[in-house]
């Protein structure tokens, strides 16, 4: 048995030390080594391992010029969007991605946003959602329009900055908004809005005047007639006399324009009033 084992070991040794076997093994190792070397070298060349290029600034260039310069540096180019900008010629690069100064691999695609020849057209929203200028101006600003207040009109009946008129290129279009008004993006839309100016007026002295004369005096003072309170003696209001008023008359007293004066009437001339 030991002789058989010994003989088997000698045969194994002779097989692995045979010149043909050693030559074949060395050949296989050489082929595998060459294969791995070429693979790693190709991957390094394909990915430019550890190498990158700085992206130049193409903004404000004409797209054709920018495209030519980018391709000369082994970049690819593509247009992602075109936007109308007043005062800029069509085809000008206004933004790029990657940004100038970024480091990228060669053959990277650079995406451009350029200007175009004609502006987009947008529809002005109607005033159904509210006539407050601040709210409406934010709404049309998001559409690319420029709101502008061209005039302010005193109107104590309205809240300040309420839209009274919408004007586009000199035409009043307030009543046409619900029909659909289309304007160029970037256009200016003018507005006339309300304001409340706190003007003052002197308090009129209505006591001892007839009701008709008191109304005339109140209106001429840029005030409004408020409540009319009659005592039991009044049978003909127009010929009745004012014996009291609110607010009371004061030589230095003032009221805001548009406020009300309440009057109290009696049929006969009050005592102490001067004779006619």
mmCIF file of C-alpha atoms in Angstrom:
data_model
loop_
_atom_site.group_PDB
_atom_site.id
_atom_site.type_symbol
_atom_site.label_atom_id
_atom_site.label_comp_id
_atom_site.label_asym_id
_atom_site.label_seq_id
_atom_site.Cartn_x
_atom_site.Cartn_y
_atom_site.Cartn_z
ATOM 1 C CA UNK A 1 0.000 0.000 0.000
ATOM 2 C CA UNK A 2 2.813 2.407 0.886
ATOM 3 C CA UNK A 3 4.460 1.599 -2.401
ATOM 4 C CA UNK A 4 1.226 2.553 -4.246
ATOM 5 C CA UNK A 5 0.977 5.874 -2.417
ATOM 6 C CA UNK A 6 4.632 6.589 -3.042
ATOM 7 C CA UNK A 7 4.241 5.778 -6.723
ATOM 8 C CA UNK A 8 1.153 8.084 -7.011
ATOM 9 C CA UNK A 9 3.039 10.959 -5.383
ATOM 10 C CA UNK A 10 5.936 10.546 -7.795
ATOM 11 C CA UNK A 11 3.526 10.671 -10.742
ATOM 12 C CA UNK A 12 1.873 13.861 -9.451
ATOM 13 C CA UNK A 13 5.261 15.499 -8.971
ATOM 14 C CA UNK A 14 6.365 14.527 -12.435
ATOM 15 C CA UNK A 15 3.140 15.918 -13.940
ATOM 16 C CA UNK A 16 3.430 19.362 -12.292
ATOM 17 C CA UNK A 17 7.150 19.622 -13.011
ATOM 18 C CA UNK A 18 6.870 18.552 -16.595
ATOM 19 C CA UNK A 19 8.135 21.295 -19.029
ATOM 20 C CA UNK A 20 4.921 21.209 -21.068
ATOM 21 C CA UNK A 21 2.760 21.838 -18.000
ATOM 22 C CA UNK A 22 4.975 24.655 -16.700
ATOM 23 C CA UNK A 23 5.025 26.256 -20.175
ATOM 24 C CA UNK A 24 1.242 26.114 -20.478
ATOM 25 C CA UNK A 25 0.716 27.575 -17.006
ATOM 26 C CA UNK A 26 3.083 30.454 -17.685
ATOM 27 C CA UNK A 27 1.300 31.105 -21.004
ATOM 28 C CA UNK A 28 -2.114 31.229 -19.307
ATOM 29 C CA UNK A 29 -0.815 33.607 -16.630
ATOM 30 C CA UNK A 30 0.615 35.848 -19.348
ATOM 31 C CA UNK A 31 -2.662 35.923 -21.248
ATOM 32 C CA UNK A 32 -4.657 36.718 -18.092
ATOM 33 C CA UNK A 33 -2.177 39.408 -17.077
ATOM 34 C CA UNK A 34 -2.370 41.003 -20.503
ATOM 35 C CA UNK A 35 -6.155 40.880 -20.466
ATOM 36 C CA UNK A 36 -6.417 42.616 -17.079
ATOM 37 C CA UNK A 37 -3.810 45.228 -18.070
ATOM 38 C CA UNK A 38 -5.644 46.112 -21.279
ATOM 39 C CA UNK A 39 -8.997 46.229 -19.453
ATOM 40 C CA UNK A 40 -7.763 48.638 -16.773
ATOM 41 C CA UNK A 41 -6.008 50.789 -19.388
ATOM 42 C CA UNK A 42 -9.158 51.012 -21.513
ATOM 43 C CA UNK A 43 -11.318 51.931 -18.504
ATOM 44 C CA UNK A 44 -8.846 54.623 -17.524
ATOM 45 C CA UNK A 45 -8.891 56.096 -21.026
ATOM 46 C CA UNK A 46 -12.673 55.851 -21.320
ATOM 47 C CA UNK A 47 -13.423 57.607 -18.030
ATOM 48 C CA UNK A 48 -10.400 59.962 -18.047
ATOM 49 C CA UNK A 49 -9.688 58.617 -14.566
ATOM 50 C CA UNK A 50 -9.103 61.548 -12.196
ATOM 51 C CA UNK A 51 -9.178 64.087 -15.062
ATOM 52 C CA UNK A 52 -11.729 66.905 -15.591
ATOM 53 C CA UNK A 53 -12.128 70.133 -17.552
ATOM 54 C CA UNK A 54 -13.283 73.554 -16.431
ATOM 55 C CA UNK A 55 -16.454 74.790 -18.130
ATOM 56 C CA UNK A 56 -15.952 78.203 -19.803
ATOM 57 C CA UNK A 57 -18.451 81.055 -19.561
ATOM 58 C CA UNK A 58 -20.693 81.117 -22.639
ATOM 59 C CA UNK A 59 -23.306 83.543 -21.250
ATOM 60 C CA UNK A 60 -23.989 86.615 -23.461
ATOM 61 C CA UNK A 61 -22.481 84.838 -26.476
ATOM 62 C CA UNK A 62 -24.506 84.112 -29.586
ATOM 63 C CA UNK A 63 -25.569 80.467 -29.500
ATOM 64 C CA UNK A 64 -23.737 79.622 -32.737
ATOM 65 C CA UNK A 65 -20.498 81.053 -31.393
ATOM 66 C CA UNK A 66 -20.951 79.349 -28.016
ATOM 67 C CA UNK A 67 -21.765 76.031 -29.681
ATOM 68 C CA UNK A 68 -18.679 76.244 -31.909
ATOM 69 C CA UNK A 69 -16.374 76.996 -28.964
ATOM 70 C CA UNK A 70 -17.919 74.286 -26.779
ATOM 71 C CA UNK A 71 -17.576 71.606 -29.467
ATOM 72 C CA UNK A 72 -13.950 72.646 -30.024
ATOM 73 C CA UNK A 73 -13.339 71.602 -26.406
ATOM 74 C CA UNK A 74 -15.093 68.246 -26.910
ATOM 75 C CA UNK A 75 -18.334 69.297 -25.192
ATOM 76 C CA UNK A 76 -21.778 68.536 -26.502
ATOM 77 C CA UNK A 77 -24.457 71.242 -26.570
ATOM 78 C CA UNK A 78 -28.260 71.315 -26.301
ATOM 79 C CA UNK A 79 -30.924 74.031 -25.948
ATOM 80 C CA UNK A 80 -33.311 73.470 -23.046
ATOM 81 C CA UNK A 81 -35.412 76.656 -23.237
ATOM 82 C CA UNK A 82 -35.862 79.927 -25.123
ATOM 83 C CA UNK A 83 -37.109 83.090 -23.425
ATOM 84 C CA UNK A 84 -37.997 86.519 -24.794
ATOM 85 C CA UNK A 85 -36.114 89.354 -23.102
ATOM 86 C CA UNK A 86 -36.700 92.947 -24.240
ATOM 87 C CA UNK A 87 -33.533 94.626 -25.462
ATOM 88 C CA UNK A 88 -31.622 91.386 -26.095
ATOM 89 C CA UNK A 89 -31.040 90.007 -29.606
ATOM 90 C CA UNK A 90 -32.474 86.568 -30.418
ATOM 91 C CA UNK A 91 -30.139 83.589 -29.991
ATOM 92 C CA UNK A 92 -28.123 85.027 -27.089
ATOM 93 C CA UNK A 93 -27.160 82.624 -24.291
ATOM 94 C CA UNK A 94 -28.637 83.832 -20.997
ATOM 95 C CA UNK A 95 -27.827 80.797 -18.808
ATOM 96 C CA UNK A 96 -25.966 77.511 -18.980
ATOM 97 C CA UNK A 97 -25.769 74.238 -17.082
ATOM 98 C CA UNK A 98 -23.139 73.251 -15.893
ATOM 99 C CA UNK A 99 -22.287 76.750 -14.751
ATOM 100 C CA UNK A 100 -19.060 78.552 -15.679
ATOM 101 C CA UNK A 101 -16.133 77.317 -13.586
ATOM 102 C CA UNK A 102 -17.615 73.867 -12.877
ATOM 103 C CA UNK A 103 -15.288 70.918 -13.566
ATOM 104 C CA UNK A 104 -16.703 68.126 -15.742
ATOM 105 C CA UNK A 105 -15.503 65.253 -17.955
ATOM 106 C CA UNK A 106 -15.050 65.821 -21.676
ATOM 107 C CA UNK A 107 -18.015 65.071 -23.943
ATOM 108 C CA UNK A 108 -20.315 66.342 -21.180
ATOM 109 C CA UNK A 109 -23.458 68.025 -22.562
ATOM 110 C CA UNK A 110 -23.836 71.736 -21.792
ATOM 111 C CA UNK A 111 -27.455 72.878 -21.711
ATOM 112 C CA UNK A 112 -28.210 76.428 -22.852
ATOM 113 C CA UNK A 113 -31.142 78.786 -22.313
ATOM 114 C CA UNK A 114 -31.258 81.372 -25.090
ATOM 115 C CA UNK A 115 -33.317 84.412 -26.046
ATOM 116 C CA UNK A 116 -35.952 84.236 -28.756
ATOM 117 C CA UNK A 117 -37.270 86.708 -31.299
ATOM 118 C CA UNK A 118 -40.942 87.044 -30.304
ATOM 119 C CA UNK A 119 -42.426 87.320 -26.814
ATOM 120 C CA UNK A 120 -44.960 84.884 -25.417
ATOM 121 C CA UNK A 121 -48.558 86.093 -25.250
ATOM 122 C CA UNK A 122 -50.432 85.865 -21.936
ATOM 123 C CA UNK A 123 -54.038 86.557 -20.975
ATOM 124 C CA UNK A 124 -54.774 89.200 -18.375
ATOM 125 C CA UNK A 125 -56.837 87.749 -15.505
ATOM 126 C CA UNK A 126 -60.185 89.404 -14.844
ATOM 127 C CA UNK A 127 -61.044 91.230 -11.618
ATOM 128 C CA UNK A 128 -63.448 88.542 -10.475
ATOM 129 C CA UNK A 129 -60.936 87.379 -7.883
ATOM 130 C CA UNK A 130 -60.687 90.832 -6.298
ATOM 131 C CA UNK A 131 -59.880 94.417 -7.228
ATOM 132 C CA UNK A 132 -57.120 95.028 -4.680
ATOM 133 C CA UNK A 133 -54.075 96.332 -6.553
ATOM 134 C CA UNK A 134 -51.503 94.539 -4.372
ATOM 135 C CA UNK A 135 -53.139 91.148 -4.954
ATOM 136 C CA UNK A 136 -53.726 91.690 -8.684
ATOM 137 C CA UNK A 137 -50.236 93.089 -9.308
ATOM 138 C CA UNK A 138 -48.625 89.996 -7.764
ATOM 139 C CA UNK A 139 -50.842 87.832 -9.948
ATOM 140 C CA UNK A 140 -49.812 89.471 -13.235
ATOM 141 C CA UNK A 141 -46.165 89.754 -12.144
ATOM 142 C CA UNK A 142 -46.077 85.962 -12.008
ATOM 143 C CA UNK A 143 -47.233 86.012 -15.654
ATOM 144 C CA UNK A 144 -44.204 88.087 -16.641
ATOM 145 C CA UNK A 145 -45.995 91.457 -16.799
ATOM 146 C CA UNK A 146 -45.038 94.769 -15.186
ATOM 147 C CA UNK A 147 -47.799 96.471 -13.135
ATOM 148 C CA UNK A 148 -47.547 100.247 -12.697
ATOM 149 C CA UNK A 149 -49.761 102.793 -10.915
ATOM 150 C CA UNK A 150 -50.240 105.690 -13.311
ATOM 151 C CA UNK A 151 -52.661 107.722 -11.165
ATOM 152 C CA UNK A 152 -54.356 107.841 -7.770
ATOM 153 C CA UNK A 153 -57.876 109.173 -7.279
ATOM 154 C CA UNK A 154 -59.349 110.215 -3.965
ATOM 155 C CA UNK A 155 -62.413 108.087 -3.248
ATOM 156 C CA UNK A 156 -63.496 107.889 0.414
ATOM 157 C CA UNK A 157 -66.062 105.218 -0.472
ATOM 158 C CA UNK A 158 -63.385 102.688 -1.514
ATOM 159 C CA UNK A 159 -60.544 101.035 0.339
ATOM 160 C CA UNK A 160 -57.117 102.456 -0.528
ATOM 161 C CA UNK A 161 -55.435 100.843 -3.570
ATOM 162 C CA UNK A 162 -58.681 99.588 -5.052
ATOM 163 C CA UNK A 163 -58.393 99.253 -8.846
ATOM 164 C CA UNK A 164 -60.634 101.779 -10.599
ATOM 165 C CA UNK A 165 -59.212 101.493 -14.131
ATOM 166 C CA UNK A 166 -56.894 99.128 -16.025
ATOM 167 C CA UNK A 167 -55.039 100.750 -18.941
ATOM 168 C CA UNK A 168 -52.916 99.091 -21.624
ATOM 169 C CA UNK A 169 -51.100 101.152 -24.235
ATOM 170 C CA UNK A 170 -53.364 104.132 -23.612
ATOM 171 C CA UNK A 171 -56.668 102.226 -23.837
ATOM 172 C CA UNK A 172 -58.909 101.616 -20.830
ATOM 173 C CA UNK A 173 -59.643 97.880 -20.790
ATOM 174 C CA UNK A 174 -61.284 97.476 -17.370
ATOM 175 C CA UNK A 175 -64.636 96.364 -18.779
ATOM 176 C CA UNK A 176 -62.994 94.081 -21.356
ATOM 177 C CA UNK A 177 -60.996 91.889 -18.976
ATOM 178 C CA UNK A 178 -63.756 89.299 -18.623
ATOM 179 C CA UNK A 179 -63.783 88.928 -22.432
ATOM 180 C CA UNK A 180 -60.117 87.961 -22.499
ATOM 181 C CA UNK A 181 -57.343 90.484 -23.190
ATOM 182 C CA UNK A 182 -54.041 89.046 -24.477
ATOM 183 C CA UNK A 183 -50.827 91.023 -24.123
ATOM 184 C CA UNK A 184 -47.135 90.368 -24.784
ATOM 185 C CA UNK A 185 -45.134 88.985 -21.899
ATOM 186 C CA UNK A 186 -42.930 91.712 -20.446
ATOM 187 C CA UNK A 187 -45.456 94.482 -21.210
ATOM 188 C CA UNK A 188 -46.343 97.232 -18.731
ATOM 189 C CA UNK A 189 -49.954 97.456 -17.536
ATOM 190 C CA UNK A 190 -51.079 100.763 -15.988
ATOM 191 C CA UNK A 191 -53.605 101.187 -13.183
ATOM 192 C CA UNK A 192 -55.676 103.970 -11.678
ATOM 193 C CA UNK A 193 -56.262 103.185 -8.008
ATOM 194 C CA UNK A 194 -58.193 104.789 -5.193
ATOM 195 C CA UNK A 195 -56.782 106.561 -2.188
ATOM 196 C CA UNK A 196 -58.223 108.160 0.897
ATOM 197 C CA UNK A 197 -56.918 111.642 1.539
ATOM 198 C CA UNK A 198 -57.749 112.886 5.004
ATOM 199 C CA UNK A 199 -58.912 116.362 3.985
ATOM 200 C CA UNK A 200 -60.620 118.398 6.687
ATOM 201 C CA UNK A 201 -63.483 120.871 6.687
ATOM 202 C CA UNK A 202 -64.648 123.377 9.272
ATOM 203 C CA UNK A 203 -67.705 122.398 11.299
ATOM 204 C CA UNK A 204 -70.618 124.500 10.004
ATOM 205 C CA UNK A 205 -72.875 126.400 12.423
ATOM 206 C CA UNK A 206 -76.370 125.140 11.545
ATOM 207 C CA UNK A 207 -78.234 126.144 14.713
ATOM 208 C CA UNK A 208 -80.997 128.680 14.069
ATOM 209 C CA UNK A 209 -81.006 127.899 10.305
ATOM 210 C CA UNK A 210 -83.968 126.391 8.579
ATOM 211 C CA UNK A 211 -83.596 122.745 7.618
ATOM 212 C CA UNK A 212 -83.276 123.654 3.945
ATOM 213 C CA UNK A 213 -80.554 126.240 4.635
ATOM 214 C CA UNK A 214 -78.723 123.834 6.962
ATOM 215 C CA UNK A 215 -78.606 121.140 4.262
ATOM 216 C CA UNK A 216 -77.174 123.649 1.776
ATOM 217 C CA UNK A 217 -74.468 124.759 4.258
ATOM 218 C CA UNK A 218 -73.480 121.185 5.120
ATOM 219 C CA UNK A 219 -73.124 120.187 1.473
ATOM 220 C CA UNK A 220 -71.100 123.301 0.639
ATOM 221 C CA UNK A 221 -68.739 122.368 3.494
ATOM 222 C CA UNK A 222 -67.955 119.044 1.728
ATOM 223 C CA UNK A 223 -69.816 117.180 4.472
ATOM 224 C CA UNK A 224 -72.873 114.950 4.408
ATOM 225 C CA UNK A 225 -76.199 115.278 6.169
ATOM 226 C CA UNK A 226 -76.551 112.572 8.775
ATOM 227 C CA UNK A 227 -79.580 111.808 10.906
ATOM 228 C CA UNK A 228 -82.505 114.212 11.041
ATOM 229 C CA UNK A 229 -84.196 114.112 14.445
ATOM 230 C CA UNK A 230 -87.545 115.925 14.720
ATOM 231 C CA UNK A 231 -89.287 116.885 17.946
ATOM 232 C CA UNK A 232 -93.023 116.533 18.371
ATOM 233 C CA UNK A 233 -93.727 120.053 17.125
ATOM 234 C CA UNK A 234 -92.463 119.480 13.584
ATOM 235 C CA UNK A 235 -95.232 119.462 10.973
ATOM 236 C CA UNK A 236 -93.299 120.835 8.006
ATOM 237 C CA UNK A 237 -89.638 119.705 8.043
ATOM 238 C CA UNK A 238 -88.497 122.000 5.242
ATOM 239 C CA UNK A 239 -89.611 125.079 7.228
ATOM 240 C CA UNK A 240 -88.465 123.743 10.590
ATOM 241 C CA UNK A 241 -85.405 125.166 12.402
ATOM 242 C CA UNK A 242 -82.256 123.499 13.668
ATOM 243 C CA UNK A 243 -81.997 123.889 17.425
ATOM 244 C CA UNK A 244 -79.119 121.444 17.931
ATOM 245 C CA UNK A 245 -76.465 119.695 15.891
ATOM 246 C CA UNK A 246 -73.854 116.952 16.297
ATOM 247 C CA UNK A 247 -70.969 117.509 16.292
ATOM 248 C CA UNK A 248 -71.421 120.894 17.919
ATOM 249 C CA UNK A 249 -70.141 124.018 16.232
ATOM 250 C CA UNK A 250 -66.737 125.282 17.338
ATOM 251 C CA UNK A 251 -64.856 128.164 15.676
ATOM 252 C CA UNK A 252 -61.700 126.007 15.535
ATOM 253 C CA UNK A 253 -63.411 122.651 15.097
ATOM 254 C CA UNK A 254 -62.826 120.515 11.996
ATOM 255 C CA UNK A 255 -64.155 117.298 10.530
ATOM 256 C CA UNK A 256 -62.880 114.975 7.840
ATOM 257 C CA UNK A 257 -64.336 115.617 4.396
ATOM 258 C CA UNK A 258 -67.308 113.351 3.765
ATOM 259 C CA UNK A 259 -68.288 112.876 7.413
ATOM 260 C CA UNK A 260 -71.856 113.452 8.589
ATOM 261 C CA UNK A 261 -73.568 116.173 10.602
ATOM 262 C CA UNK A 262 -76.731 115.213 12.523
ATOM 263 C CA UNK A 263 -79.396 117.924 12.993
ATOM 264 C CA UNK A 264 -82.291 118.264 15.472
ATOM 265 C CA UNK A 265 -85.386 120.088 14.243
ATOM 266 C CA UNK A 266 -88.172 122.045 15.874
ATOM 267 C CA UNK A 267 -90.988 123.858 14.105
ATOM 268 C CA UNK A 268 -90.564 127.314 15.645
ATOM 269 C CA UNK A 269 -87.462 129.476 15.719
ATOM 270 C CA UNK A 270 -85.441 128.556 18.866
ATOM 271 C CA UNK A 271 -85.136 131.105 21.663
ATOM 272 C CA UNK A 272 -82.008 133.239 21.439
ATOM 273 C CA UNK A 273 -81.783 133.060 17.684
ATOM 274 C CA UNK A 274 -81.428 136.420 15.911
ATOM 275 C CA UNK A 275 -84.546 137.743 14.207
ATOM 276 C CA UNK A 276 -84.748 137.381 10.430
#
